[in-house]
mmCIF file of C-alpha atoms in Angstrom:
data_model
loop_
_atom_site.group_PDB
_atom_site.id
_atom_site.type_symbol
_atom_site.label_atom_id
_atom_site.label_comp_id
_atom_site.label_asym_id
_atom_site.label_seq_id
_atom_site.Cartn_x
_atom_site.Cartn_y
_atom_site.Cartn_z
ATOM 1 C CA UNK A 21 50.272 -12.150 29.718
ATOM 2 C CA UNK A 22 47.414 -13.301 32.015
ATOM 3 C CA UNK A 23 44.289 -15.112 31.400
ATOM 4 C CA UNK A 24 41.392 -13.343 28.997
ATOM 5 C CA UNK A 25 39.157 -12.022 32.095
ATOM 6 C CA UNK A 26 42.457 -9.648 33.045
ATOM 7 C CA UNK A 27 42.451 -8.234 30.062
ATOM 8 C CA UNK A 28 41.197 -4.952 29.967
ATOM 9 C CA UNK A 29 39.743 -5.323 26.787
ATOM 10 C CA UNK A 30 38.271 -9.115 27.917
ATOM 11 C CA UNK A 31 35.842 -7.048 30.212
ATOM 12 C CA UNK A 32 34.212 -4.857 27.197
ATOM 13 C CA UNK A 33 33.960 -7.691 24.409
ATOM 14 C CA UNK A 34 32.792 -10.114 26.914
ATOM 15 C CA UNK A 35 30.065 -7.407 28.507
ATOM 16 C CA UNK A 36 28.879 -6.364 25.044
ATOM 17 C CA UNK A 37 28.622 -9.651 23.508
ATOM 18 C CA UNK A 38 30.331 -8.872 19.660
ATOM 19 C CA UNK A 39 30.438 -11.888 16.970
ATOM 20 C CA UNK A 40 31.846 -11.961 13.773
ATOM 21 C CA UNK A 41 29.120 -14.080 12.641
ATOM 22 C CA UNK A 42 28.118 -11.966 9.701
ATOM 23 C CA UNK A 43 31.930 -11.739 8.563
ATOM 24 C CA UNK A 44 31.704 -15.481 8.381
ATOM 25 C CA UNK A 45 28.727 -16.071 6.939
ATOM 26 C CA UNK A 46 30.064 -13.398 3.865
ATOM 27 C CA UNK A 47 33.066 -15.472 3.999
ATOM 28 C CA UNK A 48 31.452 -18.874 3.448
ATOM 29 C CA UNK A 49 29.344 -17.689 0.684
ATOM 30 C CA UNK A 50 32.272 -16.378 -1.308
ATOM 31 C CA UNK A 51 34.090 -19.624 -0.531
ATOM 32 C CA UNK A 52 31.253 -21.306 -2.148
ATOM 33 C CA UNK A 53 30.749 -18.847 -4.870
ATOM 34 C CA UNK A 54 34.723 -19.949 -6.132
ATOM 35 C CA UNK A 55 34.086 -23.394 -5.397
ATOM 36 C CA UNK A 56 31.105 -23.913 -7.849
ATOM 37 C CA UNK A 57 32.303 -21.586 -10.332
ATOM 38 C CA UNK A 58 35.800 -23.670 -10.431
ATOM 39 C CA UNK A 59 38.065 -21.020 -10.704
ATOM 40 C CA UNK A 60 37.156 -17.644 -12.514
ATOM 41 C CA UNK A 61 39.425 -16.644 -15.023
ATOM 42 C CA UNK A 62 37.746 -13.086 -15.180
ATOM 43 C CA UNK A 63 37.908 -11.001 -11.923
ATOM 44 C CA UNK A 64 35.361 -8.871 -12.993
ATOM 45 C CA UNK A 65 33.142 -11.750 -13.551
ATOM 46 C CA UNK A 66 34.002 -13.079 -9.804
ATOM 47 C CA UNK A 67 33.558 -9.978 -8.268
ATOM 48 C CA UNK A 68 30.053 -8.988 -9.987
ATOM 49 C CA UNK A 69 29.110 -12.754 -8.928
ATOM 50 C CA UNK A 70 29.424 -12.345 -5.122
ATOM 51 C CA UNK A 71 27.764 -8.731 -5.906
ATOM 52 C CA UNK A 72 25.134 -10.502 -7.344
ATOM 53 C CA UNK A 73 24.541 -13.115 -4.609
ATOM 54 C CA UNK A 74 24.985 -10.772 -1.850
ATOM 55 C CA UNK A 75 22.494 -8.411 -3.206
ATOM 56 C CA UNK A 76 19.789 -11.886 -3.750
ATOM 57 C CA UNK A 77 20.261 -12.420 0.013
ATOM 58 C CA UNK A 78 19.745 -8.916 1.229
ATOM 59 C CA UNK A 79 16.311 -8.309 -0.958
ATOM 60 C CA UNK A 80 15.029 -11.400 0.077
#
């Protein structure tokens, strides 16, 4: 295998710059949405939750 600059895909991430920082960020906040509601019972309720939270950030 060789280092990550020999890769030939190392030259095009590292050139354009791409983070999963956004991914993360989603990630944490639905981490945190399960965590304070200790454990749905309901997935529906769960899932219209994070709906609910990620449609406060995005209009604000």
């Amino acid at each position: 295998m060789g280092t990550f600059s020999e890769q030939p895909w190392g030259i095009s991430v590292s050139a354009i710059s791409v983070t999963n920082a956004r991914t993360e960020a989603a990630n944490t906040a639905i981490k945190n949405i399960k965590r304070t509601g200790r454990g749905f019972r309901n997935e529906h309720n769960y899932r219209t939750r994070i709906l609910l939270a990620s449609a406060a950030k995005t209009a604000a």
